[in-house]
């Protein structure tokens, strides 16, 4: 069965991507699984300069998911290119650099430094865990337009806009990204959420509010992908609570060309293999020959 997909001009051997921030730079996971199983890996969010992130505790378990407030802890773009990228390049996977800026100009600068050292750039305009930039950029269609336009000006490789679900109209944001020249969109990032420990009466995470991911967010992701698929014409990378192959099929039916695995990586590192085999079986049992026959193929 052929699982190949074309993501904004880049051919992926299969449509499954490791979601940014849940797979580091691949090294730790490579001790547990063969990371070549993925079609692509989206790196931990990268900033222009090293960034230490938010204070602990910054992860809390809730029903059906987790709330995190990592706050973009990362070693910075130059360290990534020198020390982490060579390891990823040894593998048969496409590499997506997930980038972040605290100002518009930082998005431009970091894109310049990346040059063509990776296969695609994913612009995170949707992180709910940083004070400046992040989600506040991703909820304003004009700001989304400006940032994507700037990144496109500097980029040597295709550009993916990673959108925030913390908006009233995801379609308006997706259209803005598309009209600025985005080659694809990723959705969804995490949803602003909060949990309280009733013994201590303190919020579970130090930042009080964090980003919710995992199976509890899946129906929201499916709805947003469905809405965007019907209103834009660039590929969609769908994510948000994929735990097994049935979830993955749902994301393709809603309109995704690729899917990303995030929270599930913390629970079951073998998910990639199980999901890939499940997709192959589903395609074959239903007489489909490619992901494209499945994509957006729902009956209303
Ligand atoms: C601990 C953690 C860290 C994350 N860090 C990033 C990040 O640096 N950049 C980014 O674009 N998304 C980040 N995300 C969001 C995920 O890539 C993904 O969009 C989200 O978790 C939804 O998918 P899931 O439910 O499968 O986890 C992070 C998510 C988690 C749980």
Short mmCIF file of C-alpha atoms and ligand atoms in Angstrom, two decimals:
data_model
loop_
_atom_site.label_atom_id
_atom_site.label_comp_id
_atom_site.label_asym_id
_atom_site.label_seq_id
_atom_site.Cartn_x
_atom_site.Cartn_y
_atom_site.Cartn_z
CA UNK A 1 0.00 0.00 0.00
CA UNK A 2 1.34 3.39 -1.00
CA UNK A 3 1.11 5.90 1.85
CA UNK A 4 3.05 8.68 0.08
CA UNK A 5 1.70 12.23 0.27
CA UNK A 6 2.82 15.51 -1.19
CA UNK A 7 3.01 18.17 1.50
CA UNK A 8 3.39 21.58 -0.15
CA UNK A 9 5.77 20.17 -2.78
CA UNK A 10 7.69 17.92 -0.37
CA UNK A 11 7.12 14.18 -0.72
CA UNK A 12 6.61 12.32 2.56
CA UNK A 13 6.88 8.52 2.48
CA UNK A 14 3.90 8.39 4.84
CA UNK A 15 1.58 11.11 6.23
CA UNK A 16 2.46 10.67 9.92
CA UNK A 17 4.43 13.46 11.60
CA UNK A 18 5.78 13.72 15.17
CA UNK A 19 4.10 16.83 16.61
CA UNK A 20 6.28 19.72 17.73
CA UNK A 21 7.21 19.81 21.40
CA UNK A 22 6.30 16.20 22.06
CA UNK A 23 9.28 14.54 20.35
CA UNK A 24 12.21 16.82 21.25
CA UNK A 25 14.78 16.51 18.46
CA UNK A 26 14.20 12.76 18.13
CA UNK A 27 17.22 11.55 20.13
CA UNK A 28 15.42 10.29 23.25
CA UNK A 29 12.75 8.51 21.20
CA UNK A 30 15.35 6.88 18.95
CA UNK A 31 16.33 4.74 21.97
CA UNK A 32 12.75 3.41 22.14
CA UNK A 33 11.60 3.22 18.52
CA UNK A 34 12.87 3.43 14.95
CA UNK A 35 12.18 7.09 14.18
CA UNK A 36 12.42 6.34 10.44
CA UNK A 37 8.83 5.09 10.82
CA UNK A 38 7.62 8.70 10.70
CA UNK A 39 7.13 10.55 7.43
CA UNK A 40 8.45 13.72 9.09
CA UNK A 41 9.40 15.15 12.44
CA UNK A 42 8.46 18.63 13.60
CA UNK A 43 11.12 19.85 16.03
CA UNK A 44 10.60 21.23 19.50
CA UNK A 45 9.70 24.90 19.04
CA UNK A 46 12.80 26.93 18.20
CA UNK A 47 13.51 30.58 19.01
CA UNK A 48 16.23 32.94 17.81
CA UNK A 49 18.06 32.81 21.15
CA UNK A 50 18.08 29.99 23.76
CA UNK A 51 14.95 30.18 25.94
CA UNK A 52 14.51 28.64 29.38
CA UNK A 53 10.72 28.36 29.35
CA UNK A 54 8.30 28.58 32.29
CA UNK A 55 8.84 27.50 35.92
CA UNK A 56 7.62 24.07 37.16
CA UNK A 57 5.20 22.46 37.66
CA UNK A 58 4.35 22.81 33.99
CA UNK A 59 2.52 19.61 33.10
CA UNK A 60 -0.73 18.41 34.71
CA UNK A 61 -2.83 15.37 33.85
CA UNK A 62 -6.57 15.91 33.45
CA UNK A 63 -9.39 13.64 32.24
CA UNK A 64 -8.60 12.70 28.67
CA UNK A 65 -5.54 14.87 28.29
CA UNK A 66 -2.78 17.03 29.70
CA UNK A 67 -2.32 20.73 30.34
CA UNK A 68 1.19 22.01 29.64
CA UNK A 69 2.94 25.32 30.05
CA UNK A 70 6.45 24.49 28.88
CA UNK A 71 6.78 28.00 27.40
CA UNK A 72 9.08 27.18 24.48
CA UNK A 73 12.12 25.94 26.39
CA UNK A 74 14.76 25.32 23.71
CA UNK A 75 18.48 25.76 23.00
CA UNK A 76 18.01 28.33 20.18
CA UNK A 77 18.30 28.03 16.41
CA UNK A 78 22.10 28.09 16.15
CA UNK A 79 22.54 25.28 18.66
CA UNK A 80 19.86 23.30 16.83
CA UNK A 81 21.56 23.64 13.45
CA UNK A 82 25.00 22.74 14.81
CA UNK A 83 24.19 20.07 17.36
CA UNK A 84 20.76 18.53 16.73
CA UNK A 85 20.15 18.72 12.99
CA UNK A 86 23.06 16.40 12.00
CA UNK A 87 21.43 13.56 14.00
CA UNK A 88 18.02 14.08 12.35
CA UNK A 89 19.67 14.22 8.91
CA UNK A 90 21.02 10.68 9.36
CA UNK A 91 17.44 9.41 9.08
CA UNK A 92 15.04 8.80 6.22
CA UNK A 93 12.55 11.42 7.41
CA UNK A 94 11.62 14.93 6.38
CA UNK A 95 12.54 17.60 8.90
CA UNK A 96 10.19 20.41 9.85
CA UNK A 97 11.64 23.27 11.92
CA UNK A 98 8.95 24.61 14.26
CA UNK A 99 9.79 28.30 14.76
CA UNK A 100 8.67 30.95 17.20
CA UNK A 101 9.22 34.64 17.64
CA UNK A 102 8.53 37.08 20.44
CA UNK A 103 8.33 39.85 17.81
CA UNK A 104 7.49 39.82 14.07
CA UNK A 105 11.11 40.58 13.24
CA UNK A 106 12.34 37.52 15.15
CA UNK A 107 10.30 35.27 12.86
CA UNK A 108 12.09 36.85 9.90
CA UNK A 109 15.57 36.56 11.48
CA UNK A 110 15.18 32.92 12.47
CA UNK A 111 13.89 32.00 9.00
CA UNK A 112 16.97 33.63 7.44
CA UNK A 113 19.25 31.54 9.68
CA UNK A 114 17.42 28.31 8.81
CA UNK A 115 18.04 28.94 5.11
CA UNK A 116 17.45 25.55 3.40
CA UNK A 117 18.86 23.33 6.16
CA UNK A 118 15.45 21.70 6.79
CA UNK A 119 12.66 20.51 4.45
CA UNK A 120 9.83 22.71 5.74
CA UNK A 121 9.27 25.49 8.28
CA UNK A 122 6.28 25.42 10.64
CA UNK A 123 5.48 28.88 11.99
CA UNK A 124 4.04 28.59 15.49
CA UNK A 125 1.77 31.59 15.86
CA UNK A 126 -0.36 29.69 18.35
CA UNK A 127 1.55 28.90 21.55
CA UNK A 128 -0.71 29.76 24.53
CA UNK A 129 2.20 29.58 26.98
CA UNK A 130 4.25 32.69 26.23
CA UNK A 131 3.46 36.26 27.24
CA UNK A 132 4.69 37.99 24.08
CA UNK A 133 3.82 36.69 20.63
CA UNK A 134 2.53 33.13 20.38
CA UNK A 135 -1.20 32.90 20.61
CA UNK A 136 -1.75 36.67 20.65
CA UNK A 137 -0.28 36.75 17.11
CA UNK A 138 -2.34 33.78 15.99
CA UNK A 139 -5.70 35.20 17.03
CA UNK A 140 -5.41 38.36 14.91
CA UNK A 141 -5.91 37.78 11.15
CA UNK A 142 -3.84 40.89 10.26
CA UNK A 143 -0.93 39.79 12.42
CA UNK A 144 -1.13 36.27 10.98
CA UNK A 145 -0.95 37.80 7.50
CA UNK A 146 2.05 40.00 8.39
CA UNK A 147 4.08 37.23 10.03
CA UNK A 148 3.49 34.66 7.29
CA UNK A 149 4.29 37.27 4.62
CA UNK A 150 7.59 38.11 6.40
CA UNK A 151 8.54 34.45 6.83
CA UNK A 152 7.71 33.75 3.16
CA UNK A 153 10.00 36.62 2.16
CA UNK A 154 12.94 34.99 3.97
CA UNK A 155 12.09 31.29 3.49
CA UNK A 156 13.92 28.98 1.10
CA UNK A 157 11.58 26.04 1.86
CA UNK A 158 7.77 25.67 2.07
CA UNK A 159 6.06 27.37 5.00
CA UNK A 160 3.36 25.86 7.22
CA UNK A 161 1.28 28.15 9.49
CA UNK A 162 0.43 26.48 12.80
CA UNK A 163 -2.90 27.89 13.91
CA UNK A 164 -4.43 28.49 17.32
CA UNK A 165 -7.81 26.94 18.15
CA UNK A 166 -8.39 29.74 20.68
CA UNK A 167 -10.34 31.84 18.17
CA UNK A 168 -13.96 32.43 17.17
CA UNK A 169 -13.46 31.85 13.45
CA UNK A 170 -10.68 29.44 12.48
CA UNK A 171 -11.63 29.91 8.82
CA UNK A 172 -10.80 33.65 8.92
CA UNK A 173 -7.35 32.88 10.35
CA UNK A 174 -6.72 30.07 7.85
CA UNK A 175 -7.73 32.33 4.94
CA UNK A 176 -5.36 35.03 6.20
CA UNK A 177 -2.47 32.55 6.34
CA UNK A 178 -3.29 31.28 2.86
CA UNK A 179 -3.52 34.76 1.36
CA UNK A 180 -0.12 35.67 2.88
CA UNK A 181 1.38 32.74 0.97
CA UNK A 182 1.37 29.87 3.50
CA UNK A 183 1.97 26.58 1.69
CA UNK A 184 0.07 24.52 4.30
CA UNK A 185 -1.56 24.88 7.71
CA UNK A 186 -1.23 22.83 10.91
CA UNK A 187 -4.11 22.65 13.32
CA UNK A 188 -4.74 22.48 16.14
CA UNK A 189 -2.33 23.77 18.78
CA UNK A 190 -3.40 23.45 22.42
CA UNK A 191 -6.51 25.06 23.96
CA UNK A 192 -6.22 27.44 26.92
CA UNK A 193 -7.22 25.50 30.03
CA UNK A 194 -6.83 25.29 33.80
CA UNK A 195 -7.05 22.73 36.62
CA UNK A 196 -7.08 23.21 40.43
CA UNK A 197 -5.82 20.88 43.18
CA UNK A 198 -8.65 20.84 45.74
CA UNK A 199 -6.32 19.83 48.62
CA UNK A 200 -3.93 22.76 48.25
CA UNK A 201 -6.47 24.98 46.41
CA UNK A 202 -3.64 25.88 44.05
CA UNK A 203 -3.69 25.64 40.27
CA UNK A 204 -1.92 22.45 39.16
CA UNK A 205 0.58 24.37 37.06
CA UNK A 206 2.67 27.33 38.10
CA UNK A 207 1.51 29.55 35.21
CA UNK A 208 -2.14 28.94 36.30
CA UNK A 209 -3.39 28.63 32.70
CA UNK A 210 -1.79 26.31 30.15
CA UNK A 211 -2.56 24.49 26.91
CA UNK A 212 -4.81 21.43 26.76
CA UNK A 213 -4.04 18.51 24.42
CA UNK A 214 -4.93 14.84 24.11
CA UNK A 215 -8.11 12.87 23.28
CA UNK A 216 -10.41 15.42 24.99
CA UNK A 217 -9.64 18.02 22.28
CA UNK A 218 -10.17 15.72 19.28
CA UNK A 219 -13.77 16.70 18.38
CA UNK A 220 -12.73 20.38 18.32
CA UNK A 221 -9.79 19.60 16.04
CA UNK A 222 -11.98 17.55 13.70
CA UNK A 223 -14.52 20.38 13.45
CA UNK A 224 -11.83 22.98 12.70
CA UNK A 225 -10.14 20.81 10.06
CA UNK A 226 -13.50 20.14 8.41
CA UNK A 227 -14.31 23.88 8.34
CA UNK A 228 -10.90 24.79 6.91
CA UNK A 229 -10.90 21.98 4.33
CA UNK A 230 -14.08 23.46 2.86
CA UNK A 231 -12.73 27.01 2.74
CA UNK A 232 -9.05 26.92 1.76
CA UNK A 233 -7.07 25.04 -0.86
CA UNK A 234 -3.69 24.40 0.77
CA UNK A 235 -2.93 21.11 2.57
CA UNK A 236 -3.86 20.63 6.21
CA UNK A 237 -1.78 18.81 8.82
CA UNK A 238 -4.33 17.64 11.37
CA UNK A 239 -3.57 17.02 15.03
CA UNK A 240 -5.22 17.11 18.44
CA UNK A 241 -5.84 13.92 20.38
CA UNK A 242 -4.93 11.20 17.87
CA UNK A 243 -4.49 8.06 19.97
CA UNK A 244 -5.06 5.22 17.50
CA UNK A 245 -5.66 4.46 13.82
CA UNK A 246 -9.42 5.12 14.05
CA UNK A 247 -8.72 8.67 15.21
CA UNK A 248 -6.22 9.04 12.37
CA UNK A 249 -8.81 7.94 9.77
CA UNK A 250 -11.26 10.50 11.16
CA UNK A 251 -8.67 13.27 10.66
CA UNK A 252 -8.18 12.25 7.00
CA UNK A 253 -11.95 12.12 6.45
CA UNK A 254 -12.26 15.64 7.90
CA UNK A 255 -9.75 16.86 5.30
CA UNK A 256 -6.19 16.33 6.57
CA UNK A 257 -3.42 15.45 4.11
CA UNK A 258 -1.04 14.63 6.99
CA UNK A 259 -1.55 13.94 10.68
CA UNK A 260 0.65 14.64 13.71
CA UNK A 261 1.01 12.57 16.85
CA UNK A 262 1.57 14.58 20.04
CA UNK A 263 0.36 13.60 23.51
CA UNK A 264 0.14 9.92 22.51
CA UNK A 265 3.97 9.86 22.24
CA UNK A 266 4.15 10.26 26.03
CA UNK A 267 1.77 7.35 26.59
CA UNK A 268 2.64 4.86 23.86
CA UNK A 269 5.84 5.40 21.88
CA UNK A 270 4.77 2.49 19.64
CA UNK A 271 1.70 4.43 18.47
CA UNK A 272 3.38 5.31 15.17
CA UNK A 273 3.66 1.63 14.15
CA UNK A 274 0.17 0.69 15.31
CA UNK A 275 -1.40 3.71 13.59
CA UNK A 276 0.51 3.18 10.34
CA UNK A 277 -0.51 -0.49 10.18
CA UNK A 278 -4.11 0.42 11.04
CA UNK A 279 -4.27 3.00 8.23
CA UNK A 280 -2.90 0.49 5.71
CA UNK A 281 -5.50 -2.09 6.78
CA UNK A 282 -8.36 0.43 6.65
CA UNK A 283 -7.37 1.60 3.16
CA UNK A 284 -7.13 -1.96 1.90
CA UNK A 285 -10.36 -3.18 3.60
CA UNK A 286 -12.24 -0.25 2.01
CA UNK A 287 -10.64 -0.54 -1.43
CA UNK A 288 -8.84 2.81 -1.24
CA UNK A 289 -5.42 2.99 -2.88
CA UNK A 290 -4.13 6.23 -1.37
CA UNK A 291 -4.62 8.78 1.39
CA UNK A 292 -6.00 11.14 -1.26
CA UNK A 293 -9.04 8.93 -1.82
CA UNK A 294 -9.78 9.13 1.89
CA UNK A 295 -9.11 12.84 2.40
CA UNK A 296 -12.30 14.87 2.89
CA UNK A 297 -14.32 11.85 1.76
CA UNK A 298 -17.15 12.12 4.29
CA UNK A 299 -20.78 11.58 3.44
CA UNK A 300 -23.04 14.36 4.67
C1 LIG B 1 4.35 19.25 26.14
C2 LIG B 1 3.93 19.89 24.85
C3 LIG B 1 4.79 20.81 24.23
C4 LIG B 1 4.41 21.41 23.02
N1 LIG B 1 5.26 22.28 22.42
C5 LIG B 1 4.95 22.81 21.20
C6 LIG B 1 5.85 23.67 20.51
O1 LIG B 1 6.98 23.92 20.97
N2 LIG B 1 5.46 24.19 19.30
C7 LIG B 1 4.23 23.90 18.75
O2 LIG B 1 3.91 24.39 17.66
N3 LIG B 1 3.35 23.07 19.38
C8 LIG B 1 3.68 22.52 20.58
N4 LIG B 1 2.79 21.67 21.21
C9 LIG B 1 1.48 21.38 20.58
C10 LIG B 1 1.51 20.03 19.84
O3 LIG B 1 2.45 20.05 18.78
C11 LIG B 1 0.10 19.70 19.27
O4 LIG B 1 -0.30 20.73 18.39
C12 LIG B 1 -0.96 19.56 20.37
O5 LIG B 1 -0.42 18.92 21.49
C13 LIG B 1 -2.20 18.78 19.90
O6 LIG B 1 -1.91 17.45 19.56
P1 LIG B 1 -2.04 16.21 20.60
O7 LIG B 1 -3.38 16.29 21.23
O8 LIG B 1 -1.83 14.97 19.75
O9 LIG B 1 -0.94 16.39 21.61
C14 LIG B 1 3.15 21.08 22.43
C15 LIG B 1 2.30 20.16 23.07
C16 LIG B 1 2.68 19.55 24.25
C17 LIG B 1 1.74 18.56 24.88
#
